[in-house]
Amino acid sequence: MHLGLGAFARAHTAVFTENAMLASGDSDWGITGVTQRSDTVARQLAPQDGLFTVTERGSGAAPLRVVSSIVEAISGRDNPAAVINRVAAPETSVVTLTVTEKGYRIDPRTGTLDTNDGLVRADLAGQAPQTAIGQIARGLQQRARADAGPLTVVSCDNLPGNGELTGKLVRAFAAALPAAEADPLVSWLEANVSFPNTMVDRMVPATTAGDLDAVERELGLRDEAAVVAEPFLQWVIEDNFASRRPRWEDAGALFSSDVAAWEAAKLRLLNASHSMLAYLGLAAGKTTISDAVAEDAFLTACRRMMAEDALPTIGLPQGMDSDAYCAQVLSRFANPALGHTTAKVGSDGSQKIGLRLLSTIRATLDAGREPRWAALAVAAWMHHVASTHTAELNDPLAAELHAALPSSRNAATVVPALLRCRSIFDGGLAAHDGFAGLLTHWYSIIDTHGLDGLRNEINHG
Ligand code: CS2
């Protein structure tokens, strides 16, 4: 079962599962995909019997393929009982999820489930669950009552310790139920459910109308659920399964006891530079990530952020060659055929910068160094927030961020105003004069000197 049937899940988890079946001959598997807030993908896949195409773009691209590992697609919004029944069904062995950072409903101040969130409260009160954690917990509650056997929940989102975190949130949901429900569920979870950590990687842009037409020309059929992706794909999984699973290792997944290190490296190197390119690109009018990284100054800023700020804060996983990894990341960004937009990567910044950039910044400041390049990325994010209309700012905290901003917007007003947002910056970071100074410096260059000022400062600074 997969919760969050977006383009990424189709181009990654579904492909890995199909490849595992092909390579191992164990074809006993099929995925029930669940869409979350929007039912679009369920509506697209249903008349196609779950079939869809994956088009790889860039050098080394494999030919167009049809993927058949999704056997059922349901709308979680419209059909919550079906979701619970599926989690509880004895033939369900693994629940994977890609619901993005905001889908976990974490209270940033406590790092655990936000029980004040309206949807979480409704799920706890016993309404048909609408949050991913509510769907999992209610499904597991029914599974426990039906004695339907152990299950493994595999988070595939870009969050540090994503498995541990998901386990913590599900247990927090269970514990927040009335005692008569909470006690049996909490102890059943302990004995029957595992939450392995994973690191997933593949760049998957949003499918465009042009992509659908191109697939139709090549395939001779209209595929409304087509996805495009880069050729690269990677999955590192902790070998901590409470139940049967597909032989993903036969499809190239790496089973490792060092997943936390892989995830930290990916977040602080790949995702951090991705966000940096998105916000610098947006400030300079670049539409795609490949356009942004083609700007020499931005490429330099990414290289220096990875080498000087991020790498010294990371304990590298065994088998990772950091120079080769960073070079490969930058060449993947440069893939001109992918069309990954700066707007898409720049969306939900309030949910991403803490994990990707502030983690590096905190560790760098603690070590007595200056997080110069990571601060540039955060300043570029601030500029994006302050220069985008509320309705156009694609971020769950858009209203809160804009309410914090003064009407006259420049480095001296925007930086302190956004630093006061406690759901993003903790008190320690907000009060750090050196960090505020770096942000103000970079913000004013972006704001008053634009691309030329950035080129000048990055290349000669
Ligand atoms: C991107 C990621 O949209 C984003 O924030 O940084 O989705 C990125 O493409 C993937 O993590 C790559 O594996």
Short mmCIF file of C-alpha atoms in Angstrom, two decimals, residues 147-348:
data_model
loop_
_atom_site.label_atom_id
_atom_site.label_comp_id
_atom_site.label_asym_id
_atom_site.label_seq_id
_atom_site.Cartn_x
_atom_site.Cartn_y
_atom_site.Cartn_z
CA ASP A 147 -5.41 -9.79 14.69
CA ALA A 148 -4.25 -9.47 11.06
CA GLY A 149 -0.53 -9.76 11.75
CA PRO A 150 2.52 -7.52 11.76
CA LEU A 151 3.10 -4.70 9.29
CA THR A 152 5.94 -2.39 8.23
CA VAL A 153 5.48 1.33 7.61
CA VAL A 154 8.13 2.85 5.33
CA SER A 155 8.36 6.64 5.09
CA CYS A 156 9.93 7.75 1.80
CA ASP A 157 9.95 11.50 2.45
CA ASN A 158 12.98 13.78 2.72
CA LEU A 159 13.05 13.97 6.52
CA PRO A 160 15.94 13.07 8.81
CA GLY A 161 15.24 9.74 10.54
CA ASN A 162 11.98 9.51 8.57
CA GLY A 163 11.15 6.04 9.91
CA GLU A 164 11.77 6.84 13.55
CA LEU A 165 9.83 10.06 13.13
CA THR A 166 6.84 8.30 11.57
CA GLY A 167 6.86 5.75 14.39
CA LYS A 168 6.94 8.55 16.93
CA LEU A 169 3.99 10.33 15.28
CA VAL A 170 1.88 7.18 15.00
CA ARG A 171 2.57 6.34 18.65
CA ALA A 172 1.75 9.94 19.65
CA PHE A 173 -1.57 9.64 17.79
CA ALA A 174 -2.31 6.34 19.54
CA ALA A 175 -1.39 7.75 22.95
CA ALA A 176 -3.67 10.77 22.42
CA LEU A 177 -6.75 8.54 22.06
CA PRO A 178 -8.98 7.86 25.10
CA ALA A 179 -7.19 5.43 27.44
CA ALA A 180 -9.43 2.49 26.61
CA GLU A 181 -8.35 2.76 22.98
CA ALA A 182 -4.82 4.03 23.54
CA ASP A 183 -3.48 1.30 25.83
CA PRO A 184 -4.17 -1.75 23.65
CA LEU A 185 -3.06 0.06 20.48
CA VAL A 186 0.21 1.35 21.95
CA SER A 187 1.22 -2.12 23.14
CA TRP A 188 0.13 -3.81 19.89
CA LEU A 189 2.22 -1.28 17.89
CA GLU A 190 5.24 -2.05 20.03
CA ALA A 191 5.08 -5.76 19.24
CA ASN A 192 3.83 -5.74 15.64
CA VAL A 193 4.88 -2.69 13.63
CA SER A 194 8.29 -1.50 12.51
CA PHE A 195 9.25 1.82 10.94
CA PRO A 196 12.54 1.48 9.02
CA ASN A 197 14.40 4.64 8.01
CA THR A 198 14.98 5.20 4.30
CA MET A 199 16.68 7.59 1.93
CA VAL A 200 15.02 8.02 -1.45
CA ASP A 201 16.39 9.87 -4.44
CA ARG A 202 15.08 10.69 -7.89
CA MET A 203 14.28 14.09 -9.41
CA VAL A 204 10.72 14.01 -10.68
CA PRO A 205 9.23 17.26 -12.01
CA ALA A 206 5.50 17.85 -12.27
CA THR A 207 4.14 16.35 -15.50
CA THR A 208 3.13 19.05 -18.02
CA ALA A 209 0.52 19.05 -20.80
CA GLY A 210 3.44 18.96 -23.25
CA ASP A 211 4.75 15.78 -21.58
CA LEU A 212 1.35 14.08 -21.98
CA ASP A 213 1.29 14.98 -25.69
CA ALA A 214 4.85 13.71 -26.18
CA VAL A 215 3.97 10.38 -24.52
CA GLU A 216 0.86 10.10 -26.69
CA ARG A 217 2.92 10.60 -29.85
CA GLU A 218 5.40 7.92 -28.80
CA LEU A 219 3.00 5.40 -27.31
CA GLY A 220 0.00 5.88 -29.58
CA LEU A 221 -2.18 6.04 -26.47
CA ARG A 222 -3.19 8.81 -24.15
CA ASP A 223 -1.70 8.28 -20.67
CA GLU A 224 -3.23 10.78 -18.27
CA ALA A 225 -1.04 9.53 -15.41
CA ALA A 226 2.32 9.71 -17.21
CA VAL A 227 5.39 10.77 -15.25
CA VAL A 228 8.79 12.05 -16.38
CA ALA A 229 11.98 11.60 -14.36
CA GLU A 230 15.74 11.74 -14.53
CA PRO A 231 17.45 8.38 -15.26
CA PHE A 232 19.07 8.27 -11.78
CA LEU A 233 17.26 6.54 -8.94
CA GLN A 234 18.40 5.41 -5.51
CA TRP A 235 16.88 3.87 -2.39
CA VAL A 236 18.72 3.12 0.85
CA ILE A 237 16.60 1.20 3.36
CA GLU A 238 17.14 0.11 6.93
CA ASP A 239 16.70 -3.65 7.25
CA ASN A 240 14.07 -3.48 9.94
CA PHE A 241 10.93 -5.17 8.59
CA ALA A 242 8.26 -6.71 10.77
CA SER A 243 6.62 -8.38 7.77
CA ARG A 244 7.24 -9.77 4.28
CA ARG A 245 8.42 -7.34 1.63
CA PRO A 246 9.30 -7.24 -2.08
CA ARG A 247 12.94 -8.08 -2.86
CA TRP A 248 13.84 -4.44 -3.50
CA GLU A 249 17.54 -5.28 -3.16
CA ASP A 250 17.24 -7.26 -6.42
CA ALA A 251 16.23 -3.96 -8.05
CA GLY A 252 19.29 -2.14 -6.73
CA ALA A 253 18.04 -0.84 -3.37
CA LEU A 254 20.77 -0.77 -0.75
CA PHE A 255 19.94 -2.28 2.63
CA SER A 256 22.08 -0.50 5.21
CA SER A 257 22.35 0.11 8.92
CA ASP A 258 23.66 3.60 8.14
CA VAL A 259 20.53 5.18 6.67
CA ALA A 260 20.55 8.21 8.97
CA ALA A 261 23.95 9.18 7.58
CA TRP A 262 22.75 8.73 3.98
CA GLU A 263 19.69 10.84 4.68
CA ALA A 264 21.65 13.63 6.40
CA ALA A 265 24.13 13.72 3.53
CA LYS A 266 21.38 13.84 0.94
CA LEU A 267 19.41 16.55 2.75
CA ARG A 268 22.39 18.78 3.49
CA LEU A 269 24.13 18.34 0.12
CA LEU A 270 21.55 17.58 -2.58
CA ASN A 271 18.34 19.04 -1.19
CA ALA A 272 20.11 22.05 0.35
CA SER A 273 21.72 22.98 -2.98
CA HIS A 274 18.47 22.28 -4.78
CA SER A 275 16.71 24.80 -2.53
CA MET A 276 19.58 27.26 -2.91
CA LEU A 277 19.36 27.08 -6.70
CA ALA A 278 15.58 27.41 -6.56
CA TYR A 279 15.62 30.66 -4.52
CA LEU A 280 18.64 32.19 -6.26
CA GLY A 281 17.06 31.17 -9.55
CA LEU A 282 13.72 32.72 -8.64
CA ALA A 283 15.48 35.97 -7.64
CA ALA A 284 17.27 36.03 -11.01
CA GLY A 285 14.25 35.12 -13.16
CA LYS A 286 15.40 31.56 -13.97
CA THR A 287 12.55 29.14 -14.60
CA THR A 288 14.32 25.81 -14.25
CA ILE A 289 16.97 24.33 -11.98
CA SER A 290 19.13 23.62 -15.02
CA ASP A 291 18.96 27.32 -16.00
CA ALA A 292 19.91 28.31 -12.46
CA VAL A 293 22.91 25.98 -12.21
CA ALA A 294 24.08 27.17 -15.64
CA GLU A 295 24.77 30.53 -13.98
CA ASP A 296 28.43 30.26 -12.94
CA ALA A 297 28.04 32.26 -9.76
CA PHE A 298 25.18 30.02 -8.57
CA LEU A 299 27.18 26.89 -9.39
CA THR A 300 30.06 28.30 -7.34
CA ALA A 301 27.75 29.13 -4.45
CA CYS A 302 26.43 25.53 -4.43
CA ARG A 303 29.91 24.04 -4.59
CA ARG A 304 31.14 26.22 -1.76
CA MET A 305 28.06 25.62 0.37
CA MET A 306 28.50 21.87 0.07
CA ALA A 307 32.28 21.89 0.61
CA GLU A 308 32.71 24.65 3.19
CA ASP A 309 29.45 24.59 5.14
CA ALA A 310 27.63 21.27 4.80
CA LEU A 311 30.35 18.62 4.46
CA PRO A 312 32.18 19.46 7.71
CA THR A 313 28.86 18.91 9.57
CA ILE A 314 28.15 15.45 8.14
CA GLY A 315 29.41 12.05 9.26
CA LEU A 316 29.66 10.44 5.84
CA PRO A 317 28.03 7.04 5.36
CA GLN A 318 30.36 4.18 4.57
CA GLY A 319 30.91 3.87 0.86
CA MET A 320 30.08 7.48 -0.01
CA ASP A 321 32.77 9.40 -1.89
CA SER A 322 31.79 12.98 -1.10
CA ASP A 323 33.60 14.64 -4.03
CA ALA A 324 32.03 12.24 -6.50
CA TYR A 325 28.63 12.62 -4.81
CA CYS A 326 28.67 16.45 -5.01
CA ALA A 327 29.87 16.42 -8.62
CA GLN A 328 27.16 13.95 -9.56
CA VAL A 329 24.48 16.04 -7.82
CA LEU A 330 25.53 19.15 -9.75
CA SER A 331 25.55 17.32 -13.07
CA ARG A 332 22.07 15.92 -12.32
CA PHE A 333 20.85 19.49 -11.65
CA ALA A 334 22.30 20.52 -15.03
CA ASN A 335 20.14 18.00 -16.93
CA PRO A 336 18.49 20.38 -19.45
CA ALA A 337 15.90 17.83 -20.57
CA LEU A 338 14.24 17.48 -17.17
CA GLY A 339 12.50 20.85 -16.89
CA HIS A 340 12.42 20.77 -13.08
CA THR A 341 11.15 24.24 -12.17
CA THR A 342 12.58 26.58 -9.55
CA ALA A 343 8.98 27.30 -8.49
CA LYS A 344 8.33 23.61 -7.72
CA VAL A 345 11.55 23.04 -5.81
CA GLY A 346 11.06 26.41 -4.07
CA SER A 347 7.57 25.49 -2.85
CA ASP A 348 6.92 24.76 0.85
#
